[in-house]
Coordinates of C-alpha atoms and ligand atoms in Angstrom, one line a residue:
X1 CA 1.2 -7.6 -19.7
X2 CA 3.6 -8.1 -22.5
X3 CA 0.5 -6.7 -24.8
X4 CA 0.3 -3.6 -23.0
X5 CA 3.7 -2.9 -22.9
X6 CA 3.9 -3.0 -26.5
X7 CA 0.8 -1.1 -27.2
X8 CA 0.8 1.0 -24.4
X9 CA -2.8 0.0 -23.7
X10 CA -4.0 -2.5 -21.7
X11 CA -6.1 -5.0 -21.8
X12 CA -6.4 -4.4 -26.2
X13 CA -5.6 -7.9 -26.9
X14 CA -8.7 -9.6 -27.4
X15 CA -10.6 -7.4 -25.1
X16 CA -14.3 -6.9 -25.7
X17 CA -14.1 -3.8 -24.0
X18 CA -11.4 -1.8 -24.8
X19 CA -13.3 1.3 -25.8
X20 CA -13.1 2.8 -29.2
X21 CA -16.0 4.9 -29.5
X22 CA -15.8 9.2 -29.3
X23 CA -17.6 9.4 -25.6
X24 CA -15.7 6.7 -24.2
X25 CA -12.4 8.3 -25.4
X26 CA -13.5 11.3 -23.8
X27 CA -14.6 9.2 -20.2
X28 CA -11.1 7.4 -20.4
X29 CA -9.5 10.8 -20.3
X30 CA -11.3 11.8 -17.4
X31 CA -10.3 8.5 -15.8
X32 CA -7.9 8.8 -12.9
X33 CA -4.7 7.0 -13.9
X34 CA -5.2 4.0 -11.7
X35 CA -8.9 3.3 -13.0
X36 CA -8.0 4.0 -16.8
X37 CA -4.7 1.4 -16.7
X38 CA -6.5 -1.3 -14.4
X39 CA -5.5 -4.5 -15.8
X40 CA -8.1 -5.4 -18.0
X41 CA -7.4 -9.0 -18.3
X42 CA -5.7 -11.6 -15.4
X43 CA -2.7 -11.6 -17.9
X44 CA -1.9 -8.0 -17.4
X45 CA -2.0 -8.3 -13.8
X46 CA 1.3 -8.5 -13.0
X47 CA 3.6 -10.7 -10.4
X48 CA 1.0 -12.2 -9.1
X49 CA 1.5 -16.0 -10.8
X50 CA -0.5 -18.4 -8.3
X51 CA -3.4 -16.3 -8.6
X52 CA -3.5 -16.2 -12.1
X53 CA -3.1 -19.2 -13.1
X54 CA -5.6 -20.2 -10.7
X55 CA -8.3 -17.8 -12.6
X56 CA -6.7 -18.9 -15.9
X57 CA -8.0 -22.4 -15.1
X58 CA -11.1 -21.1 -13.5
X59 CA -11.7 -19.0 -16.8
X60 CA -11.5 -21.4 -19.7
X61 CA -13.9 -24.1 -17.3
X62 CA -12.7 -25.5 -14.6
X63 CA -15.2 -24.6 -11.2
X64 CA -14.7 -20.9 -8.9
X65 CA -13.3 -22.0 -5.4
X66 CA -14.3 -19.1 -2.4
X67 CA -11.3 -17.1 -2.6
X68 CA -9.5 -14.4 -0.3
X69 CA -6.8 -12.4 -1.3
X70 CA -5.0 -10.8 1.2
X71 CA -1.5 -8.4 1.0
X72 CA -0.6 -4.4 1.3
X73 CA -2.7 -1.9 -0.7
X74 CA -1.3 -1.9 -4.3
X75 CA -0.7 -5.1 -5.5
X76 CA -3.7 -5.9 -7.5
X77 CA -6.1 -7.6 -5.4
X78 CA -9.2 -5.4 -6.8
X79 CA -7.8 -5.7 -10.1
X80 CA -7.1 -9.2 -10.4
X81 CA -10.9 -10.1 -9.3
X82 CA -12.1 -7.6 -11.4
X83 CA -10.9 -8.6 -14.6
X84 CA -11.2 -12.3 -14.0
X85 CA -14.9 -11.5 -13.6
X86 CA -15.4 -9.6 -16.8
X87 CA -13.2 -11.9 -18.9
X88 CA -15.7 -14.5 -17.2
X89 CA -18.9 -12.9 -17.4
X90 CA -18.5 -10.6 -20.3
X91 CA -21.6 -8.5 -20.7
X92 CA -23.5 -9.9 -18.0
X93 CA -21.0 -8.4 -15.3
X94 CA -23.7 -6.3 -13.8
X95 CA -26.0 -9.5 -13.2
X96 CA -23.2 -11.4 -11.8
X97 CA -21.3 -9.4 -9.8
X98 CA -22.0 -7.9 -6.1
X99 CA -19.4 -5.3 -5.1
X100 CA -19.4 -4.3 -1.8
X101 CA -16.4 -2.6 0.0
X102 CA -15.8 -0.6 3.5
X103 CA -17.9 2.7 2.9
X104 CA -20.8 0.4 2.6
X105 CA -23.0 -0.6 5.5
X106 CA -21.6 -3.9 6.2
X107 CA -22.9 -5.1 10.0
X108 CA -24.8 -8.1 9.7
X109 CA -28.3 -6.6 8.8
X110 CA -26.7 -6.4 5.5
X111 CA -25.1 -10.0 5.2
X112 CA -28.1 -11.3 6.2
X113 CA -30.4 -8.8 3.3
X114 CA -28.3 -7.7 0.3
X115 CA -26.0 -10.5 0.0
X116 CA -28.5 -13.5 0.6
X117 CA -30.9 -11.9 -1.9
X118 CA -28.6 -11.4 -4.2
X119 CA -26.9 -15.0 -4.0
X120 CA -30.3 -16.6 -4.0
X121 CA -30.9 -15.0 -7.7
X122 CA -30.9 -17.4 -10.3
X123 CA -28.4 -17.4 -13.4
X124 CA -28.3 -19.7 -16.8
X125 CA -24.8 -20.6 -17.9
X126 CA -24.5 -18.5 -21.4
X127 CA -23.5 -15.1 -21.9
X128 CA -25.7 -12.8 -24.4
X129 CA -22.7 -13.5 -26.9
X130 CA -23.6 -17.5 -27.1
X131 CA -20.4 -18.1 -25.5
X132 CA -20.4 -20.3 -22.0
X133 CA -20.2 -18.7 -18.5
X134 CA -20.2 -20.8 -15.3
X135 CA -23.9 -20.4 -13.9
X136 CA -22.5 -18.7 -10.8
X137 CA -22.8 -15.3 -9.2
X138 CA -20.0 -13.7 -7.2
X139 CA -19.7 -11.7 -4.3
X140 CA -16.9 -9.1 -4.1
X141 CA -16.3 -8.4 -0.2
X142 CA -13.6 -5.3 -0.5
X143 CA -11.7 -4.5 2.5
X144 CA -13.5 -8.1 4.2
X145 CA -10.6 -6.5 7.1
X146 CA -13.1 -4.3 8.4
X147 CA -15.8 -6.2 8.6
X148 CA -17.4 -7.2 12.5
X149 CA -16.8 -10.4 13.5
X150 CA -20.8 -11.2 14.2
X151 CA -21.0 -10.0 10.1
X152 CA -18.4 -12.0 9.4
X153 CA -19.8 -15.2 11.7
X154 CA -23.4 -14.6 9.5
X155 CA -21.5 -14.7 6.4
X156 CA -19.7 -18.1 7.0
X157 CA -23.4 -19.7 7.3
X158 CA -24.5 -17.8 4.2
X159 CA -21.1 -18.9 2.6
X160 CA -22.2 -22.7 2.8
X161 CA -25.6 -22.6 2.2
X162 CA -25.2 -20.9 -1.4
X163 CA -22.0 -22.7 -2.2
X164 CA -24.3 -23.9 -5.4
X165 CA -24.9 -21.1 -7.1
X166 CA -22.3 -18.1 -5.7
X167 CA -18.6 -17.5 -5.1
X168 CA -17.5 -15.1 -2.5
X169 CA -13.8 -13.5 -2.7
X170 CA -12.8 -11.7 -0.2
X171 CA -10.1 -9.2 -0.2
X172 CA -8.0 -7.5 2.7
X173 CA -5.3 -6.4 4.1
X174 CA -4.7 -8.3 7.0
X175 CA -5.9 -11.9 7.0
X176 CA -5.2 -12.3 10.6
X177 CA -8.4 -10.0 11.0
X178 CA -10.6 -12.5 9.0
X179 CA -11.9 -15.4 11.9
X180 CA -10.6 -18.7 11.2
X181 CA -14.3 -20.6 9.8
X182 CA -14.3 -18.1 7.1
X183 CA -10.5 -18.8 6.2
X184 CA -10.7 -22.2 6.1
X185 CA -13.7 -21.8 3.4
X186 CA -11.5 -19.8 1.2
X187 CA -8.7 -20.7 -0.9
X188 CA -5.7 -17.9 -0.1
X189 CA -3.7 -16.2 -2.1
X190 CA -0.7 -13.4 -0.4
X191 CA -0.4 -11.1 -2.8
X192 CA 3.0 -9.7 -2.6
X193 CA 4.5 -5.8 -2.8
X194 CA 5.5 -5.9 -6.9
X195 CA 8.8 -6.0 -7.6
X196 CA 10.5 -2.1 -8.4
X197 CA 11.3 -3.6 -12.0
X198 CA 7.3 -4.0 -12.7
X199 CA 6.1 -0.8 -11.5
X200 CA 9.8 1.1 -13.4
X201 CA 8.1 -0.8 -16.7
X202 CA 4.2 0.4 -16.0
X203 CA 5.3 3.8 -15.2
X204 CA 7.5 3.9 -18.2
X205 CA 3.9 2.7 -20.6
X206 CA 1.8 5.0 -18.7
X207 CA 4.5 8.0 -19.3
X208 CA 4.3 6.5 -22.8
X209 CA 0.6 6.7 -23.2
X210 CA 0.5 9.6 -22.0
X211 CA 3.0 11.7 -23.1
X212 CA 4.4 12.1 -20.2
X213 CA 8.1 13.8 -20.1
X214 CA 10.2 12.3 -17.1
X215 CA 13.8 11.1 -16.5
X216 CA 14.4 7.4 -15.4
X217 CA 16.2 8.2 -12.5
X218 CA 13.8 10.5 -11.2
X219 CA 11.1 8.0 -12.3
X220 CA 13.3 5.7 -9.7
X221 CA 12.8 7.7 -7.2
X222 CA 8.6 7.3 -7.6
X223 CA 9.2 3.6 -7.7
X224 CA 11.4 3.6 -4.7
X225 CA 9.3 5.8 -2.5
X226 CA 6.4 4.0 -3.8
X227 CA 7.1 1.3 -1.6
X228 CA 5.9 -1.8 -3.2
X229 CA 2.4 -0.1 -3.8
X230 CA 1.7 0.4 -7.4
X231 CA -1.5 2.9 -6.8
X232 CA 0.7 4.9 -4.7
X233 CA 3.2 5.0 -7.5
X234 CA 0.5 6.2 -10.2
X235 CA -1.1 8.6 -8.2
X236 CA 1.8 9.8 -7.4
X237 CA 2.9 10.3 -11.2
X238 CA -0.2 11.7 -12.3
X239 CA 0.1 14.2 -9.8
X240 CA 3.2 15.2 -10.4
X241 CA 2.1 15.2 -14.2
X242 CA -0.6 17.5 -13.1
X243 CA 1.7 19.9 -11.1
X244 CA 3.8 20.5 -14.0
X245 CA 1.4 20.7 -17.1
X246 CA 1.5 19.0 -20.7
X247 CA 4.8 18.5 -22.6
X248 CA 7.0 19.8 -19.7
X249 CA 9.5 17.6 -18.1
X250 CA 8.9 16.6 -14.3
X251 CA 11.3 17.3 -11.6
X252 CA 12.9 15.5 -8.7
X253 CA 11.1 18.5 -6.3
X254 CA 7.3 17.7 -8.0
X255 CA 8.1 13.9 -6.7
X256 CA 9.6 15.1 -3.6
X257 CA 6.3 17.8 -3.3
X258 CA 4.1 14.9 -4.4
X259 CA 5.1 12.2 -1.7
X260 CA 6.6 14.6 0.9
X261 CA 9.8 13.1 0.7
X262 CA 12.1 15.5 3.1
X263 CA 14.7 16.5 1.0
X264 CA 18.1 14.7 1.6
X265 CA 20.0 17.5 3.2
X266 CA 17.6 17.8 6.3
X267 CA 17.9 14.6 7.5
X268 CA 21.7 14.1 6.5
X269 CA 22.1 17.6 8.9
X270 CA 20.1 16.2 11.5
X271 CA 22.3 13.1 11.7
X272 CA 25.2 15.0 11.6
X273 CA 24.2 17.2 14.7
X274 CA 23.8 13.6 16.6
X275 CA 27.0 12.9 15.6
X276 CA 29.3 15.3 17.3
X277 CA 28.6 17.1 20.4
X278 CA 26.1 19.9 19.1
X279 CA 25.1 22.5 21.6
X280 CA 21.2 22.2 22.8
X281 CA 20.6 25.6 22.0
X282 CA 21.6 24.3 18.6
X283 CA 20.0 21.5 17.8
X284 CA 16.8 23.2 19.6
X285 CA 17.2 25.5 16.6
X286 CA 17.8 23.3 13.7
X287 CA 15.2 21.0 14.9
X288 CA 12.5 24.3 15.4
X289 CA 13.7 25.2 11.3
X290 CA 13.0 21.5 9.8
X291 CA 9.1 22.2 12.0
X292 CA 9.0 25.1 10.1
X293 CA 9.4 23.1 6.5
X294 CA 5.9 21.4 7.9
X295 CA 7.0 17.8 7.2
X296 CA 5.4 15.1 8.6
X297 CA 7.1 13.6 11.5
X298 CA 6.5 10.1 10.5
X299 CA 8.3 10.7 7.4
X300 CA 11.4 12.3 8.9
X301 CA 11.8 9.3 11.0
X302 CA 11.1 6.9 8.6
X303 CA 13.8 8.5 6.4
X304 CA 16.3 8.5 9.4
X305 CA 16.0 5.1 9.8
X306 CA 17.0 4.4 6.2
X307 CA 19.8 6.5 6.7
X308 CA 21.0 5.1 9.5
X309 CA 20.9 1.7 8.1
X310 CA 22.7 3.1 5.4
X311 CA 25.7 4.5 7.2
X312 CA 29.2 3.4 6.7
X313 CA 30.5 4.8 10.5
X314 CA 28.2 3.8 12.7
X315 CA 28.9 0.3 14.5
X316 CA 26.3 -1.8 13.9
X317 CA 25.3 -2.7 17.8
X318 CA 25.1 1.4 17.6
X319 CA 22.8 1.2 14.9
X320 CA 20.3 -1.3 16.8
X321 CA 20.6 0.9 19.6
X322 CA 19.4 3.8 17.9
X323 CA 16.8 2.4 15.7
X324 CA 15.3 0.9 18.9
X325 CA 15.0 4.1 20.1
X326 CA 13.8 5.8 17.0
X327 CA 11.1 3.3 16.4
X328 CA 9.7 4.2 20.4
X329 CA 10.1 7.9 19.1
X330 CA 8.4 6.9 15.9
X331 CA 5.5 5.4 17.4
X332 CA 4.9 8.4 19.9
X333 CA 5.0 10.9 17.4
X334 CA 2.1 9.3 16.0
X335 CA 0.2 8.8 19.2
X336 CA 0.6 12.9 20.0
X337 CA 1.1 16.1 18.3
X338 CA 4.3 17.1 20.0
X339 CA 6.5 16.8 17.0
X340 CA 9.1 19.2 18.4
X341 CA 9.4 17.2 21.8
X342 CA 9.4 14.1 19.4
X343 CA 12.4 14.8 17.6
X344 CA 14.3 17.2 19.8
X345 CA 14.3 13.7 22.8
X346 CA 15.3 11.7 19.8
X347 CA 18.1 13.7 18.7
X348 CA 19.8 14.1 22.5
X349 CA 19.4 10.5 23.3
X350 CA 21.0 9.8 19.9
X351 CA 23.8 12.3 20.8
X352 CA 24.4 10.5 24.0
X353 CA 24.5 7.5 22.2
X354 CA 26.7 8.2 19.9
X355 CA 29.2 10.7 21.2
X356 CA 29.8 9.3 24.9
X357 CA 31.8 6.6 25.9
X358 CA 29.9 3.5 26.0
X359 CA 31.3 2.6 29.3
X360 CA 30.6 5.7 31.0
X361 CA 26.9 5.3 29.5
X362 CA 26.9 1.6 31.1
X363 CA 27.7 3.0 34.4
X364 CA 25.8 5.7 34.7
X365 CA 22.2 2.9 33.1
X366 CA 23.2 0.5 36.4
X367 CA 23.3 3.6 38.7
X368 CA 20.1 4.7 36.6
X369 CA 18.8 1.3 37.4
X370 CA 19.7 1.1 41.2
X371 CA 18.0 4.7 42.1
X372 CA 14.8 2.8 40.0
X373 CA 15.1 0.1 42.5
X374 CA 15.9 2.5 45.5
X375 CA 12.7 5.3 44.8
X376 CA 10.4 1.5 44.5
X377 CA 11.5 0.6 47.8
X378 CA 11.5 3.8 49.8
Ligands
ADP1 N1 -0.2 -6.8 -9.9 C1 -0.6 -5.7 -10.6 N2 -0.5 -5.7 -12.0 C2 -0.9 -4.7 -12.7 N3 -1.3 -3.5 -12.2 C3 -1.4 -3.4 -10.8 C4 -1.0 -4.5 -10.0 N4 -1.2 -4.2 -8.7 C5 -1.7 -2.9 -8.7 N5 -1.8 -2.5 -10.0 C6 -2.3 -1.1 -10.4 O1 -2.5 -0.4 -9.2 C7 -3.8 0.1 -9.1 C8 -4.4 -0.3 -7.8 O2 -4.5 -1.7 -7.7 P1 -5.7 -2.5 -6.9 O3 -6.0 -3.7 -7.6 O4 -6.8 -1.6 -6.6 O5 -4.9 -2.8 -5.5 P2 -5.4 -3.4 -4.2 O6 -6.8 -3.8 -4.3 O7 -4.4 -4.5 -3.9 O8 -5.2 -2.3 -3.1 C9 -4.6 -0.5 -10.3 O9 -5.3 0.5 -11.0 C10 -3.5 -1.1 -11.2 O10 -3.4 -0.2 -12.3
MG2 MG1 -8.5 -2.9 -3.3

């Protein structure tokens, strides 16, 4: 890491394949961001520390356990297993490695072909260069998440019976997917969202790198919004590079275009309208001007929630009340497309909330209650 943030390039230390020649200058351009700066040894893989040292060990001798690596999107999984398995294998990568992810057939017609044939291969245990290698294959299961359980059932048998000559790592998002047999043959790592510092200090080298004009604080708004997720984060900068051309400066509205960030004064007005006792007719039309601004509904809940949690003058029991409600209103929006009846339910039960007396809202939820009880019985 510490390389590449000196040199701006990754993965140059001692590298065997950082790429010097014309043509692969010219491939590297054409790279997306997040293929080009993939960590190119386990050291620039940042954050993660058990993982690495594990594959440290693992890479200067000591034996491959099954792995699975499991955390949000972002955070290096694919990475990590990637350049431990060409610092390992060196040229022989291609022999070694079997990369299969979700767009790939995966039911168990395919556990049972490609990845028994391919771990019942043979390897020796020297690279082309003379140097040592571990006489092992492995087998990259991307997205293991989405595989069926009967695939996954197959692969625990296939698992054991290789265990001489392959590795398997498996890599997901959610580990409670992933049936118990197989877990229990893996050694797990949780890969964790990266700390805002990390991806401030990749961004900055990329910017670097590529001559890239932005402000810190509006790079700290990419890092924020990037939630954790550093592919999300460089995407998201080399989209914004690409929005504004070479050797101009980007702008807080290319982020805000780039992740669809409302912009600030839409939902500080929409809390605002909550706030006092707005006329319907009003808040029908404020809420029928932010649907015209074609922002996802999602997003102008999620960014209410922050705000809310946020404010200074609303009682915190208030504040639960609400983001209870706005998390039920959060979740419908996304099961139907009737954004407008979405926000316009959320922002009159929020006015209610907040503007009448909480006493008189008690009474009238036991009366509320009691006709419930009444209309079951009759
Ligand atoms: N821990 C990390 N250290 C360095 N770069 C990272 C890290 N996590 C993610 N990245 C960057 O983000 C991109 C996506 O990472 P990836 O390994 O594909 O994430 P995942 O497989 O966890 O979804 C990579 O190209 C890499 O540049
Ligand atoms: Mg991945």
């Amino acid at each position: 890491m510490h390389s590449f943030l000196k040199s701006g390039k990754l993965g140059e230390a001692g590298s065997s394949n950082s790429p010097t020649s014309g043509s692969a200058k010219k491939r590297l351009k054409k790279l997306q961001w997040v293929e080009k700066y993939r960590p190119k040894t386990v050291e620039d893989v940042v954050e993660q520390k058990d993982v690495v040292a594990v594959l440290k060990e693992c890479i200067s001798g000591a034996d491959l356990p099954n792995m699975l690596f499991y955390g949000p999107p972002g955070t290096g999984k694919t990475s990590t297993i990637l350049a431990a398995a060409h610092q390992l294998f060196g040229d022989l990568y291609k022999d070694r490695i079997l990369e299969l992810n979700a767009s790939d057939e995966r039911g168990i017609q395919v556990i049972r072909d490609k990845i028994k044939t391919f771990s019942q291969l043979t390897v020796c245990s020297a690279r082309a260069d003379g140097n040592p290698c571990p006489a092992l294959k492995i087998i990259i299961l991307d997205e293991a998440d989405a595989m069926t359980q009967a695939a996954q059932a197959a692969l625990r048998r296939t698992m054991e019976k290789e265990t001489k000559t392959t590795r398997f790592c498996l890599l997901c998002n959610y580990v409670s997917r992933i049936i118990e047999p197989l877990t229990s043959r893996c050694t797990k790592f949780r890969f964790k969202p990266l700390n805002q510092s990390f991806i401030l200090e990749r961004l900055q080298a990329i910017c670097k790198q590529e001559k890239v004009l932005v402000a810190e604080n509006i790079l700290n708004v990419l890092v924020q919004e990037s939630g954790g997720d550093m592919r999300r984060a460089i995407t998201a900068l080399q989209s914004c590079a690409n929005l504004q051309g070479k050797n101009s400066h980007i702008t807080l509205e290319n982020v805000y275009e780039v992740l669809t960030v409302v912009p600030e004064k839409w939902v500080a007005n929409f809390l605002d309208l909550c706030r006092k006792r707005t006329d319907i007719k009003q808040i029908i039309q404020f809420i029928n001007e932010l649907e015209q601004q074609a922002y996802p509904t999602h997003k102008i809940f999620e960014q209410l929630n922050v705000l809310l949690i946020e404010s200074d003058t609303i009682s915190e029991p208030l504040k639960a009340e609400i983001g209870e409600y706005l998390a039920e209103s959060s979740f419908r929006s996304t099961c139907s497309r009737a954004d407008f009846t979405h926000l316009l339910d959320f922002a009159v039960h929020t006015q209610e909330i907040l503007t009448v007396d909480p006493e008189a809202r008690k009474w009238e939820q036991q009366e509320n209650a009691k006709c419930t009880i009444i209309q079951g019985l009759v």
